[in-house]
mmCIF file of C-alpha atoms and ligand atoms in Angstrom:
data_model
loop_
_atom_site.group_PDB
_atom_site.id
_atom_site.type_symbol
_atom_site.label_atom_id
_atom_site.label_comp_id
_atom_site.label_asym_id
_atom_site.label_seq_id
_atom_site.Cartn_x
_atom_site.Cartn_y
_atom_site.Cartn_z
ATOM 1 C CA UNK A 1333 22.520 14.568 -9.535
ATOM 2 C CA UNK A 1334 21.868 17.566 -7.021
ATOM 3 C CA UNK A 1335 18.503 18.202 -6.197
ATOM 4 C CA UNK A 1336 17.114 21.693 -7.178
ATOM 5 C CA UNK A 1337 13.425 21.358 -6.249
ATOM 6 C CA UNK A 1338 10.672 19.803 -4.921
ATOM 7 C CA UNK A 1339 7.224 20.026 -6.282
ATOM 8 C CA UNK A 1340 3.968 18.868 -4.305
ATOM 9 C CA UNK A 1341 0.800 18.968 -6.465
ATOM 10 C CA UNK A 1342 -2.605 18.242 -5.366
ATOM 11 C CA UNK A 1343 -5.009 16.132 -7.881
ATOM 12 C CA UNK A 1344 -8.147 14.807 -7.268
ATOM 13 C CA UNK A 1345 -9.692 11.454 -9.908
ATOM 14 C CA UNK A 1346 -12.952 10.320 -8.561
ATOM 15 C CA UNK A 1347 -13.678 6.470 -7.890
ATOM 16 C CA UNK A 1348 -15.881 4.562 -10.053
ATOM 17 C CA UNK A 1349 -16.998 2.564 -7.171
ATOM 18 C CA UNK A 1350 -16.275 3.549 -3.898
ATOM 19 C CA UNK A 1351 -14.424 1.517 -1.354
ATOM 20 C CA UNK A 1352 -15.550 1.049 2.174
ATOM 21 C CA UNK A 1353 -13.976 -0.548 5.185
ATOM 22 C CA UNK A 1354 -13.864 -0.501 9.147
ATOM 23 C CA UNK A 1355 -11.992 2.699 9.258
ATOM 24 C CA UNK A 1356 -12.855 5.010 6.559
ATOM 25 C CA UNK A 1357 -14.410 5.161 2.392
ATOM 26 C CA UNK A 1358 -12.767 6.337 -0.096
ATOM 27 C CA UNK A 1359 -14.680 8.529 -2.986
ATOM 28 C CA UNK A 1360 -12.302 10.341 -4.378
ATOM 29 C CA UNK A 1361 -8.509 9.898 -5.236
ATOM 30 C CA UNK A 1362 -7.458 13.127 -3.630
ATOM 31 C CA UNK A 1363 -3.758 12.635 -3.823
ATOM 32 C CA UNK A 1364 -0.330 14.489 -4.024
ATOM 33 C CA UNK A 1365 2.044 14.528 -6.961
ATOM 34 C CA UNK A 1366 5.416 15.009 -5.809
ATOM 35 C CA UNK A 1367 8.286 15.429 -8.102
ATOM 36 C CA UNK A 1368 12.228 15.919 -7.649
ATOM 37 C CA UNK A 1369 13.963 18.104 -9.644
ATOM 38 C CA UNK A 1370 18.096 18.161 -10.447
ATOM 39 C CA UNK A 1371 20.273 19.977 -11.940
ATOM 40 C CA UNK A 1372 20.949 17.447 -14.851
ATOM 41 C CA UNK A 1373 16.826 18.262 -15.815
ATOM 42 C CA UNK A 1374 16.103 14.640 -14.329
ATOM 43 C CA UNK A 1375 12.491 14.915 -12.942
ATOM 44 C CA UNK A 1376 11.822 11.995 -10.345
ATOM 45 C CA UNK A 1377 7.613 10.964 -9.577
ATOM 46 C CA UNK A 1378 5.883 9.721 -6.737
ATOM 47 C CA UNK A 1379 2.213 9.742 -5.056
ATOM 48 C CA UNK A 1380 0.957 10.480 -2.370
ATOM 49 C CA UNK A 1381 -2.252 9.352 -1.309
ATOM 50 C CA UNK A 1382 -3.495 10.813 2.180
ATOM 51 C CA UNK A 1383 -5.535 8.662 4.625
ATOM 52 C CA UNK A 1384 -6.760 11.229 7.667
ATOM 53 C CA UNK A 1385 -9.071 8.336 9.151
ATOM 54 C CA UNK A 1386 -5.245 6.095 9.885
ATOM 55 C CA UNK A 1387 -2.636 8.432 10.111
ATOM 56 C CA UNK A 1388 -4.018 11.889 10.035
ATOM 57 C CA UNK A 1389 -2.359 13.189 7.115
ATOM 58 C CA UNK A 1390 -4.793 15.376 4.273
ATOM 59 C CA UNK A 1391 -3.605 16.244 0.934
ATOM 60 C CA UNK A 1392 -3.140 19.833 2.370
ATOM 61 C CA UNK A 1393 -1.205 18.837 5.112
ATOM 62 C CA UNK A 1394 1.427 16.868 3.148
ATOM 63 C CA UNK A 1395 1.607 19.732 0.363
ATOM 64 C CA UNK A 1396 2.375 21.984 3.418
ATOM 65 C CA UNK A 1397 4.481 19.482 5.050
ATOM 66 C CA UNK A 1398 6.511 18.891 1.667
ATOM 67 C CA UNK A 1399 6.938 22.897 0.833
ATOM 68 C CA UNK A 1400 7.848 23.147 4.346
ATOM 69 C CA UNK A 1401 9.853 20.706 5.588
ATOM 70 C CA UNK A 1402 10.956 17.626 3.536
ATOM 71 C CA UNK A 1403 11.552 19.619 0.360
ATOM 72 C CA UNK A 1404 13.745 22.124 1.899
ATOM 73 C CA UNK A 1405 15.495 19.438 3.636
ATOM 74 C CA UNK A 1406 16.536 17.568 0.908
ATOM 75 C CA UNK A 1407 16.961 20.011 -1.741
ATOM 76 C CA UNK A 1408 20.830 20.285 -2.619
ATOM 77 C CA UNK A 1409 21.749 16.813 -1.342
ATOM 78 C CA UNK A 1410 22.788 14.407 -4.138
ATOM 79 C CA UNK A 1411 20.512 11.772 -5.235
ATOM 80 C CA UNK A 1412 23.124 9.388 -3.745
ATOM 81 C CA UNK A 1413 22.556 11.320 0.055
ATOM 82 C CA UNK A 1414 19.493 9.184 0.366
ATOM 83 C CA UNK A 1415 20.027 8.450 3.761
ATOM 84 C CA UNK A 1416 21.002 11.740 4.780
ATOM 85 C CA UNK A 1417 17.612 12.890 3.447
ATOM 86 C CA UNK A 1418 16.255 9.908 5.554
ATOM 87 C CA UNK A 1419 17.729 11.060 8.602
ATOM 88 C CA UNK A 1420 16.917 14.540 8.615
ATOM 89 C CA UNK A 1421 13.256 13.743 7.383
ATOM 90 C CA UNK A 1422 13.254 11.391 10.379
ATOM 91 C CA UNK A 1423 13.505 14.090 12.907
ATOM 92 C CA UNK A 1424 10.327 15.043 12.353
ATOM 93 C CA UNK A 1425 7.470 12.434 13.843
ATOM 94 C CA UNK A 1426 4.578 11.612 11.299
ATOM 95 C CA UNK A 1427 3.740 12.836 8.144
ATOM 96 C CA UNK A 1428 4.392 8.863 6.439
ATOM 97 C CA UNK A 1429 3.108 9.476 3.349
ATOM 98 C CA UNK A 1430 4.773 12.809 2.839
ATOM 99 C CA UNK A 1431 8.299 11.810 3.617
ATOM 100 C CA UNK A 1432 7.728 8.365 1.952
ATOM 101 C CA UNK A 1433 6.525 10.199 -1.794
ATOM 102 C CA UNK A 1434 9.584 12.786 -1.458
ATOM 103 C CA UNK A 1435 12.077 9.237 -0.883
ATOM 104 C CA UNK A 1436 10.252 7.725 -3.581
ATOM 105 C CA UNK A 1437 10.366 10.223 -6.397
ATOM 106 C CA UNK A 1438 14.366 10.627 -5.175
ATOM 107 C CA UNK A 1439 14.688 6.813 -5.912
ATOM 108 C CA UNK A 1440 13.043 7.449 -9.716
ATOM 109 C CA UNK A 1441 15.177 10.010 -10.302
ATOM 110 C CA UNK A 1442 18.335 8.095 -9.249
ATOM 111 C CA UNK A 1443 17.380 5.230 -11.453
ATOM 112 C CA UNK A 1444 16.709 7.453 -14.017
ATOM 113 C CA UNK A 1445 20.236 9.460 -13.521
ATOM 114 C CA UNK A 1446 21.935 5.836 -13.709
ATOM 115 C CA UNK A 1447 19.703 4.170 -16.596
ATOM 116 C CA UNK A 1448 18.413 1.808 -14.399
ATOM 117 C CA UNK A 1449 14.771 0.563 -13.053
ATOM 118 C CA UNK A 1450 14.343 0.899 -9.221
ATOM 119 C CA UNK A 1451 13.683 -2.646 -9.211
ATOM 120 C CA UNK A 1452 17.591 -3.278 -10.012
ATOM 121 C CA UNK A 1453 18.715 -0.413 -7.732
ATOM 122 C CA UNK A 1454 16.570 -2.418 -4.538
ATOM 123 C CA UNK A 1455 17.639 -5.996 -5.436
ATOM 124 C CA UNK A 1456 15.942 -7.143 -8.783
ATOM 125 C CA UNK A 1457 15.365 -10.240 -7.781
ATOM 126 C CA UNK A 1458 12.336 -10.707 -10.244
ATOM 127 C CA UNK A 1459 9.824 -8.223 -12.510
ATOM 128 C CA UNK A 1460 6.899 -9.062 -11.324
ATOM 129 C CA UNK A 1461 4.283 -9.921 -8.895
ATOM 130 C CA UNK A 1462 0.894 -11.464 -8.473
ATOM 131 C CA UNK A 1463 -1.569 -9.464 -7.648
ATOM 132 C CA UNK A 1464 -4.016 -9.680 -4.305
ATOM 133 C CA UNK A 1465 -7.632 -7.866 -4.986
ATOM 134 C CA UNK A 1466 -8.829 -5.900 -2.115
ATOM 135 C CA UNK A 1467 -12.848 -6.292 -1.617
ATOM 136 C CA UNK A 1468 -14.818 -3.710 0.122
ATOM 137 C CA UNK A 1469 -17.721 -3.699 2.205
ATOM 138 C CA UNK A 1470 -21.077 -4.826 0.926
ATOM 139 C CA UNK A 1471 -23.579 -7.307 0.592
ATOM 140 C CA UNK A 1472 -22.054 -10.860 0.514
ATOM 141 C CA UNK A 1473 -23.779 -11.834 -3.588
ATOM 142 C CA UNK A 1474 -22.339 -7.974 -4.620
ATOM 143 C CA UNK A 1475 -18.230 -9.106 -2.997
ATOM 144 C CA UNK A 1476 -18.578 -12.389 -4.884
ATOM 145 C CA UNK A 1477 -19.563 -10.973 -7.959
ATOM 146 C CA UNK A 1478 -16.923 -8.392 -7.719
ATOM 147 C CA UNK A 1479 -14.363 -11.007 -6.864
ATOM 148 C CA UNK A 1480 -15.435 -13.351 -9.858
ATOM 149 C CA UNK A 1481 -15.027 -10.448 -12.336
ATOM 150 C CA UNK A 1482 -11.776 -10.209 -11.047
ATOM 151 C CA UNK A 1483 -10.518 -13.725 -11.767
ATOM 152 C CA UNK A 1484 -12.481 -13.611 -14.955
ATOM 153 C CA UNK A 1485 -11.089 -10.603 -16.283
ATOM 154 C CA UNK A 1486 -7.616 -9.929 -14.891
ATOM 155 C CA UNK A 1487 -6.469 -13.758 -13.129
ATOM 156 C CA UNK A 1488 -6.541 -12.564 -10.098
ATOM 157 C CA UNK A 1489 -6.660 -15.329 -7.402
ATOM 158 C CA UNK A 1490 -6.336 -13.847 -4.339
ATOM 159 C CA UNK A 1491 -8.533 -11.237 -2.470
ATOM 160 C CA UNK A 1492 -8.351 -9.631 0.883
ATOM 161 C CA UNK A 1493 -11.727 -9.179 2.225
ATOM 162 C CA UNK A 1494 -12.554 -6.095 4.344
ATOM 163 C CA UNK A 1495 -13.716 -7.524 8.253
ATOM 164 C CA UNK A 1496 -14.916 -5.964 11.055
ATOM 165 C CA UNK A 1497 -18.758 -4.866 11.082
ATOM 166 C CA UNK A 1498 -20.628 -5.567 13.992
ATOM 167 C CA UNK A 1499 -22.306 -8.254 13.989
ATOM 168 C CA UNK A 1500 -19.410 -10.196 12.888
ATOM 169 C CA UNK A 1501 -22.154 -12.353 10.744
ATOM 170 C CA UNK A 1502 -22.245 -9.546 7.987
ATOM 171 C CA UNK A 1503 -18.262 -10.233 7.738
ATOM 172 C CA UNK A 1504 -18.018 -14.151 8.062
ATOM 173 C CA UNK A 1505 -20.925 -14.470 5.278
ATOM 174 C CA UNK A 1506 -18.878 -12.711 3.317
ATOM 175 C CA UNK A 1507 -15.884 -15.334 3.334
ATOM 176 C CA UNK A 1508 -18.196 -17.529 3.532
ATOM 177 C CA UNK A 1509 -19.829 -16.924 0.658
ATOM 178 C CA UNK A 1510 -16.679 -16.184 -1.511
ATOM 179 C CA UNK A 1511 -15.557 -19.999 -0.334
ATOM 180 C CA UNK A 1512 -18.633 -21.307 -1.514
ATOM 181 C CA UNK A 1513 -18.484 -19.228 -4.549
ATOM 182 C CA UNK A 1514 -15.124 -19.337 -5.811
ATOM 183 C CA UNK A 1515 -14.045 -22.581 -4.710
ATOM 184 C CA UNK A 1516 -10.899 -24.085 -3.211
ATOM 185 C CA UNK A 1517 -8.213 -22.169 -5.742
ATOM 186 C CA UNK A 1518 -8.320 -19.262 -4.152
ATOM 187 C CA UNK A 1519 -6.509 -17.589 -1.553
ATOM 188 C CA UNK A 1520 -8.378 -15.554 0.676
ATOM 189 C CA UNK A 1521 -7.463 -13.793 3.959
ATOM 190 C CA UNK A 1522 -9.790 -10.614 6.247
ATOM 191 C CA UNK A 1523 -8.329 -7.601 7.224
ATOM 192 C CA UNK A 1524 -10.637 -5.660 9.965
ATOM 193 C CA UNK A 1525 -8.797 -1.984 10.064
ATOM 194 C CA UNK A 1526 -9.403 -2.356 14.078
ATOM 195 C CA UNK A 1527 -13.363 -2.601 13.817
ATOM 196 C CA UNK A 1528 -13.116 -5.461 16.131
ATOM 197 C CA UNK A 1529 -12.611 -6.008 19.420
ATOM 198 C CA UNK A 1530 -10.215 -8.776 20.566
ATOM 199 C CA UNK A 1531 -12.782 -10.854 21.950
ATOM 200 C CA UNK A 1532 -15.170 -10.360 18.018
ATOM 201 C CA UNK A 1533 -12.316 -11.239 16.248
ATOM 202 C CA UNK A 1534 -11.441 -14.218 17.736
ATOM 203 C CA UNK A 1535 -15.401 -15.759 17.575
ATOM 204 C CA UNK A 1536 -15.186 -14.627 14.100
ATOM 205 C CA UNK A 1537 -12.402 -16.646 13.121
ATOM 206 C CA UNK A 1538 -13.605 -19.600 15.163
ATOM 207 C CA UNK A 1539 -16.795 -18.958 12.878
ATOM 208 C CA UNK A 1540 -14.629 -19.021 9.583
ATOM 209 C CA UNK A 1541 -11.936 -22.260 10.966
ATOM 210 C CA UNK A 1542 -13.171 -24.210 7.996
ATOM 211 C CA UNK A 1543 -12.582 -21.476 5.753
ATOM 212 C CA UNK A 1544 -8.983 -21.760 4.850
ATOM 213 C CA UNK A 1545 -7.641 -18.375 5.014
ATOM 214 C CA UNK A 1546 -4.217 -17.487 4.233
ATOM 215 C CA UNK A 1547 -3.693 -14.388 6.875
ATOM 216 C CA UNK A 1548 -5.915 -12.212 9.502
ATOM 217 C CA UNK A 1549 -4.932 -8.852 9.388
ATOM 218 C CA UNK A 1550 -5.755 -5.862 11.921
ATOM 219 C CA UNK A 1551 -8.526 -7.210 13.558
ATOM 220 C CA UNK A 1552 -8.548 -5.124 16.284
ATOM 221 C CA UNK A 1553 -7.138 -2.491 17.850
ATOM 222 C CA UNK A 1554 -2.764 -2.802 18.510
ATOM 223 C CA UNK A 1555 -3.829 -0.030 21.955
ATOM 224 C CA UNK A 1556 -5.764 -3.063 23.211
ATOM 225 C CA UNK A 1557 -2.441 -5.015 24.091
ATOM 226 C CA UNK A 1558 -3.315 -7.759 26.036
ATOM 227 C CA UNK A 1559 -6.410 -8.328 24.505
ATOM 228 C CA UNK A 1560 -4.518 -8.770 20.917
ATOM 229 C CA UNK A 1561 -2.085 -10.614 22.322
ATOM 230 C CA UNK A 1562 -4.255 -13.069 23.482
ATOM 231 C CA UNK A 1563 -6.096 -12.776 20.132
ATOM 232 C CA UNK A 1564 -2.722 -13.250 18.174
ATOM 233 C CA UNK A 1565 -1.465 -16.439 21.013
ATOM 234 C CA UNK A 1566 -4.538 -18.928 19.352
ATOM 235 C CA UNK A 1567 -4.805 -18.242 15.794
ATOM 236 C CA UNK A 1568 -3.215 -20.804 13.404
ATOM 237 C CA UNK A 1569 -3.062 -17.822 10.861
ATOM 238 C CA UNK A 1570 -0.136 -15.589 10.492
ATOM 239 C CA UNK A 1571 -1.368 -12.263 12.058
ATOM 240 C CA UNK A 1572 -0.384 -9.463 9.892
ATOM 241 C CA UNK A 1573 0.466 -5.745 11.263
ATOM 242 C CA UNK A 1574 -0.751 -3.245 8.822
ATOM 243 C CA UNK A 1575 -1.173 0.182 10.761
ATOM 244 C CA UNK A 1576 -0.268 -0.633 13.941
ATOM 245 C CA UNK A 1577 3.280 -1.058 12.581
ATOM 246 C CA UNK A 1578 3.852 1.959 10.671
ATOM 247 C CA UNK A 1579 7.565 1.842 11.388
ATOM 248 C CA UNK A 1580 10.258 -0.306 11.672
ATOM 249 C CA UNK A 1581 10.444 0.087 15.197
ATOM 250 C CA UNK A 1582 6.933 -0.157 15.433
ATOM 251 C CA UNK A 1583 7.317 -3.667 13.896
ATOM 252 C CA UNK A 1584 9.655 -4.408 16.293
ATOM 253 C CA UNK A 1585 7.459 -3.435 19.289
ATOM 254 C CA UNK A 1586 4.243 -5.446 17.644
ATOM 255 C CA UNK A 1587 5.755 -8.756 17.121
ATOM 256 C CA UNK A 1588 7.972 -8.874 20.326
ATOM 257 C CA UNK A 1589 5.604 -8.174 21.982
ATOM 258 C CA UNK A 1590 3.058 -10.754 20.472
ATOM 259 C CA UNK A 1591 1.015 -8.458 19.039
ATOM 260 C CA UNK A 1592 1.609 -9.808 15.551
ATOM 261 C CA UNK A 1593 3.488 -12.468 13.556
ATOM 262 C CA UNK A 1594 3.510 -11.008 10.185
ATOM 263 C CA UNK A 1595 4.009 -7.351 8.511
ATOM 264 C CA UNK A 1596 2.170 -5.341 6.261
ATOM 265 C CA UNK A 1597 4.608 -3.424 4.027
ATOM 266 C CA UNK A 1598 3.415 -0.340 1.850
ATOM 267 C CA UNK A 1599 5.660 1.724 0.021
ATOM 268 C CA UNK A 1600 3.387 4.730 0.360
ATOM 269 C CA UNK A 1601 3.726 4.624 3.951
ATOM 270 C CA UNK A 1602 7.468 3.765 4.098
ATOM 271 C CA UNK A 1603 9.039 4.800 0.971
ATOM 272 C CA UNK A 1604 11.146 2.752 -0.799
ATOM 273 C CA UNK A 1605 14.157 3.404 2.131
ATOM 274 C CA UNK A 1606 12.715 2.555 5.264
ATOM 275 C CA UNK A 1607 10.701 0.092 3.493
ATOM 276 C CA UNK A 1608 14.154 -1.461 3.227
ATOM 277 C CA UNK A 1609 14.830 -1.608 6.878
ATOM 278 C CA UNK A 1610 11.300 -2.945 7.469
ATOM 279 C CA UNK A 1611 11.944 -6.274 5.100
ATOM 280 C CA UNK A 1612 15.381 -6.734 6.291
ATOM 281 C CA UNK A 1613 13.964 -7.078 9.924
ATOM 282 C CA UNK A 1614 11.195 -9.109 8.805
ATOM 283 C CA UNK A 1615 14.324 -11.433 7.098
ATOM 284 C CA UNK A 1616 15.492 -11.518 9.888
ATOM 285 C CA UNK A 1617 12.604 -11.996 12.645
ATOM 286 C CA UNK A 1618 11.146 -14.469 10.230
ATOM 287 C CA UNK A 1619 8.518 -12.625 9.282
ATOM 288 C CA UNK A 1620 5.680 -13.714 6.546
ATOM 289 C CA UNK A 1621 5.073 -10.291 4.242
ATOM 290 C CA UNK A 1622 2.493 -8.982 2.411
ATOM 291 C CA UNK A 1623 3.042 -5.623 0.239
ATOM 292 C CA UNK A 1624 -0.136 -3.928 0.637
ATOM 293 C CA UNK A 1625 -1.995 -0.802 -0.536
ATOM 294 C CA UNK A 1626 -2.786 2.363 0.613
ATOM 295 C CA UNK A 1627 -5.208 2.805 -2.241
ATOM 296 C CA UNK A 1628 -2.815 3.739 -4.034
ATOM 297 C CA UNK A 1629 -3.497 5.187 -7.666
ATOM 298 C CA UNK A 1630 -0.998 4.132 -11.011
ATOM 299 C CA UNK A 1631 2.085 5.889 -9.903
ATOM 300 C CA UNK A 1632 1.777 4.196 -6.060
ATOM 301 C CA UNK A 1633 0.875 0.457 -7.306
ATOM 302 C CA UNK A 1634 4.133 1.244 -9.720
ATOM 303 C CA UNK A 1635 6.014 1.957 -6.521
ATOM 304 C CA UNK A 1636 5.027 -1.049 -4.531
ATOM 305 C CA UNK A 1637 5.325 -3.399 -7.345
ATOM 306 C CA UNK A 1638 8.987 -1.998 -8.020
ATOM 307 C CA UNK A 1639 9.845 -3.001 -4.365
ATOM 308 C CA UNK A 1640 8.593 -6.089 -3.792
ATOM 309 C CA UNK A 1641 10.062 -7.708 -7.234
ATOM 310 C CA UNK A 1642 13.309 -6.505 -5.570
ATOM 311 C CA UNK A 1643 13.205 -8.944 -3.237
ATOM 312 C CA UNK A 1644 12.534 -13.132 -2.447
ATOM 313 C CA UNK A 1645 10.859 -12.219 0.609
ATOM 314 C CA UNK A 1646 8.041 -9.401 -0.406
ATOM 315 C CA UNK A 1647 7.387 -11.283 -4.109
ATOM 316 C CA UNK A 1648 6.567 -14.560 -2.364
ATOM 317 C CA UNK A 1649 2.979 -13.562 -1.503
ATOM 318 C CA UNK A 1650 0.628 -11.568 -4.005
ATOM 319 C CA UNK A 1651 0.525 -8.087 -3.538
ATOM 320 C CA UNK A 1652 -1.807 -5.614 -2.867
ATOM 321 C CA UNK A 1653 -1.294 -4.062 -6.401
ATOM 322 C CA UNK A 1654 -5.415 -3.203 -7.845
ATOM 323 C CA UNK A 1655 -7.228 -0.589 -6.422
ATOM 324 C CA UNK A 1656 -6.406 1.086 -8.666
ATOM 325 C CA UNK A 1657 -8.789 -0.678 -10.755
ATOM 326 C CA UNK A 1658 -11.545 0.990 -8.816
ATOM 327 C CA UNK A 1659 -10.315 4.604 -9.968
ATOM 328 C CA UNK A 1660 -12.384 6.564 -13.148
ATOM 329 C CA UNK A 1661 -8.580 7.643 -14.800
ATOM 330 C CA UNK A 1662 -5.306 7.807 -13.950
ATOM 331 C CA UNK A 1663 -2.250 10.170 -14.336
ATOM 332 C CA UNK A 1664 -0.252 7.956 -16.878
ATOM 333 C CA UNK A 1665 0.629 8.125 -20.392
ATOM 334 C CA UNK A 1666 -0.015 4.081 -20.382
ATOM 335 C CA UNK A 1667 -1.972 2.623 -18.302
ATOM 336 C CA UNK A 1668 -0.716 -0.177 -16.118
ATOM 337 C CA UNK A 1669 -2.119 -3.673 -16.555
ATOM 338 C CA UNK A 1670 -3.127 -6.657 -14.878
ATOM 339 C CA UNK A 1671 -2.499 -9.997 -16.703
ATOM 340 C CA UNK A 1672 -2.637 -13.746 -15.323
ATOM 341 C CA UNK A 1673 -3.049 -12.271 -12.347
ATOM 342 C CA UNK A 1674 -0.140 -10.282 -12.462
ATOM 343 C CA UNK A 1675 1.855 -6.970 -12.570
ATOM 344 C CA UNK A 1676 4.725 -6.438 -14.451
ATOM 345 C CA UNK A 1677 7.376 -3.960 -12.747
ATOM 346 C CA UNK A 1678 7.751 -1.135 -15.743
ATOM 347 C CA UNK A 1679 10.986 -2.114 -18.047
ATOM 348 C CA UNK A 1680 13.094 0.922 -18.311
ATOM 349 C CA UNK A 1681 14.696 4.249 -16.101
ATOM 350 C CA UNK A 1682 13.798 4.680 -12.791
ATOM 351 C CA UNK A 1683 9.924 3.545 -11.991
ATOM 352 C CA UNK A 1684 9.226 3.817 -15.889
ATOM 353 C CA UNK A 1685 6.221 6.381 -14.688
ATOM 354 C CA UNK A 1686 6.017 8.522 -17.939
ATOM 355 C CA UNK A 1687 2.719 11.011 -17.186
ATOM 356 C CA UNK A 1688 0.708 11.501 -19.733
ATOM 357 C CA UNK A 1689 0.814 15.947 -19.389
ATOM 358 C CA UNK A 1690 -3.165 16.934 -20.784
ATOM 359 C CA UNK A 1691 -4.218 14.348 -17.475
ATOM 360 C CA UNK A 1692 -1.741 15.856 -15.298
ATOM 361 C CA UNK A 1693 -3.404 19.575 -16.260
ATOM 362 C CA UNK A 1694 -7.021 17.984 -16.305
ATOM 363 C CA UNK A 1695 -6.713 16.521 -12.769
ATOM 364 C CA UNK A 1696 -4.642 19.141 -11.261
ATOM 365 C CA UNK A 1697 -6.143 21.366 -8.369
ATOM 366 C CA UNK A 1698 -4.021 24.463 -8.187
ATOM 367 C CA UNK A 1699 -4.551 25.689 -11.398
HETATM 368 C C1 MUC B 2802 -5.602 -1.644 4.241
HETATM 369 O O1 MUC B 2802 -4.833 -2.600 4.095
HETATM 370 O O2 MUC B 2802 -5.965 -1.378 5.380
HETATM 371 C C2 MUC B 2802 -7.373 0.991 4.105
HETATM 372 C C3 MUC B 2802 -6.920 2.040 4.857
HETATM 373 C C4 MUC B 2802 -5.558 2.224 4.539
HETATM 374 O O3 MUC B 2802 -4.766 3.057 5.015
HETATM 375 O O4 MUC B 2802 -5.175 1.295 3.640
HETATM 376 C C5 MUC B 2802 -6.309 0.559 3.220
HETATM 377 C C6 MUC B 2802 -6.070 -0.882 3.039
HETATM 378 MG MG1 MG B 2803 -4.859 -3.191 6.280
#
């Protein structure tokens, strides 16, 4: 179970429909492959999927950072050293997605050393999750139409809608119209990726009282601290932190310092071991939590899905779990898929993420 190597490949799979939002589009999955070698011939898998516009990080950058820095620093630790890899990769500040896919693809090999799914290693509390659709920005007939298809076609029932344009009318008709359109049954919360001021997002949810939303998330900027405080003080939604609370410290910071009442948790920012420390502190703070997405491709929604069925706490809510819907291909042998509204964790080894190898050399960049 000793770790020989660690690979970091760049692929790119374009989008079949791009996704827009306050802080960034997406085009393009541009992502890194990251696999863990032993010396038992046990390859572990993970993703990486860099997003410059939130924390900097481009698919060269983490392929550097992995070759570099995290790979060296775990290779020849045991797959059971997993927090020794987290500490020393915790010396260096940044680079989430990088360090996250290197813990991640340890944790698949691991379960696939022992036989068993990540799911059981984390907690196995159940094997699957429903699933929340993310809707980007556009005009408000186009979101409802992409939100009915949805329900019509995979179940899904819950939708986070992308927030902060100025004016704040584009946004609100949005919900709006999604109310109207898809009645009372479903659950729908806004998520603003800091496009907002304080003082915006708190007419806009005035504007959208009668809505019935489930959550606000990142309306506006965390920087702006008394301004979201005062934000966060008179909503009767649970305020969730997505970026703003990258960390479990950072968590800490946001909520005690009323900044935010609820936590975001994604697996490709966090990994599947710090991801661990940020739900036991939301256990214990009393935290609502809501695993999100990173636009993540296959292998990522695999990753998040495996953590929060670990756990009461992060399978409560639906997840974040479809982007990957919006993506032209994928990397695996069988695709995943949405049922009822819901995604199964993968039965089987490790994250059950079998690649399907003429994708793998199709999509690959460096060769
Ligand atoms: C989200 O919840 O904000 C958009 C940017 C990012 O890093 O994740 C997505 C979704
Ligand atoms: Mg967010």
């Amino acid at each position: 179970m000793k770790i020989t190597r660690v690979e970091a490949i760049p692929f790119a799979i374009p989008y079949r429909k791009p996704l827009r939002f306050a802080s960034g589009e997406v085009h393009a999955a541009e992502h890194v492959l990251v696999r863990v070698h032993t010396d038992d011939g046990v390859v572990g898998v993970a993703e990486a999927p860099p997003r410059p516009f939130t924390y900097g990080e481009t698919q060269a950058g983490i392929i550097t950072a992995i070759d570099s820095i995290f790979g060296p620093q775990v290779t020849g630790l045991s797959l059971l050293e997993r927090e020794v890899a987290h500490a020393r990769m915790s010396r260096t500040v940044g680079n989430p997605t990088a360090k996250s896919a290197v813990d991640m693809a340890m944790w698949d090999a691991l379960g696939r050393s022992l036989d068993v799914s990540v799911t059981e290693l984390l907690g196995g509390f159940t094997d699957r999750m429903r699933v929340s659709h993310m809707l980007g920005f556009d005009e408000p007939a186009a979101m409802v139409a992409e939100a009915e298809k949805m329900r019509d076609s995979y179940g899904i029932t819950t939708f986070k809608v992308k927030v902060g344009r100025s004016p704040v009318s584009l946004d609100t008709a949005v919900v709006r119209a999604l109310r109207e359109g898809l009645g009372d049954a479903v659950e729908l919360y806004v998520d603003g990726n800091r496009g907002w001021t304080a003082a915006e997002s708190a007419r806009a949810m005035k504007e959208m009282a009668d809505l019935d939303l489930l959550f606000a998330e990142e309306l506006c900027p965390a920087d702006d601290v008394l301004g979201r405080r005062w934000l966060v003080q008179q909503l009767d939604v649970p305020f969730i932190a997505d970026e703003s609370a990258v960390t479990p410290a950072d968590v800490t910071r946001e909520v005690l310092g009323g900044s935010a009442t609820a936590v975001s948790i994604k697996t490709a920012r966090t990994g599947f071991t710090r991801s661990q420390r940020t739900h036991h502190l939301a256990e214990g703070l009393g935290l609502e939590v809501v695993m999100g997405n990173q636009i993540d491709g296959q292998i990522g929604s695999l990753c998040t899905v495996a953590f929060g069925a670990a756990h009461a706490l992060t399978s409560r809510r639906a997840g974040e779990l479809s982007n990957f819907l919006d993506m032209s291909d994928d990397l695996l042998a069988e695709p995943l898929t949405i049922s009822d509204g819901e995604l199964a964790v993968r039965p089987g080894a490790g994250l059950g993420a079998e690649l399907d190898p003429d994708k793998l050399r199709h999509y690959r960049q460096d060769r």
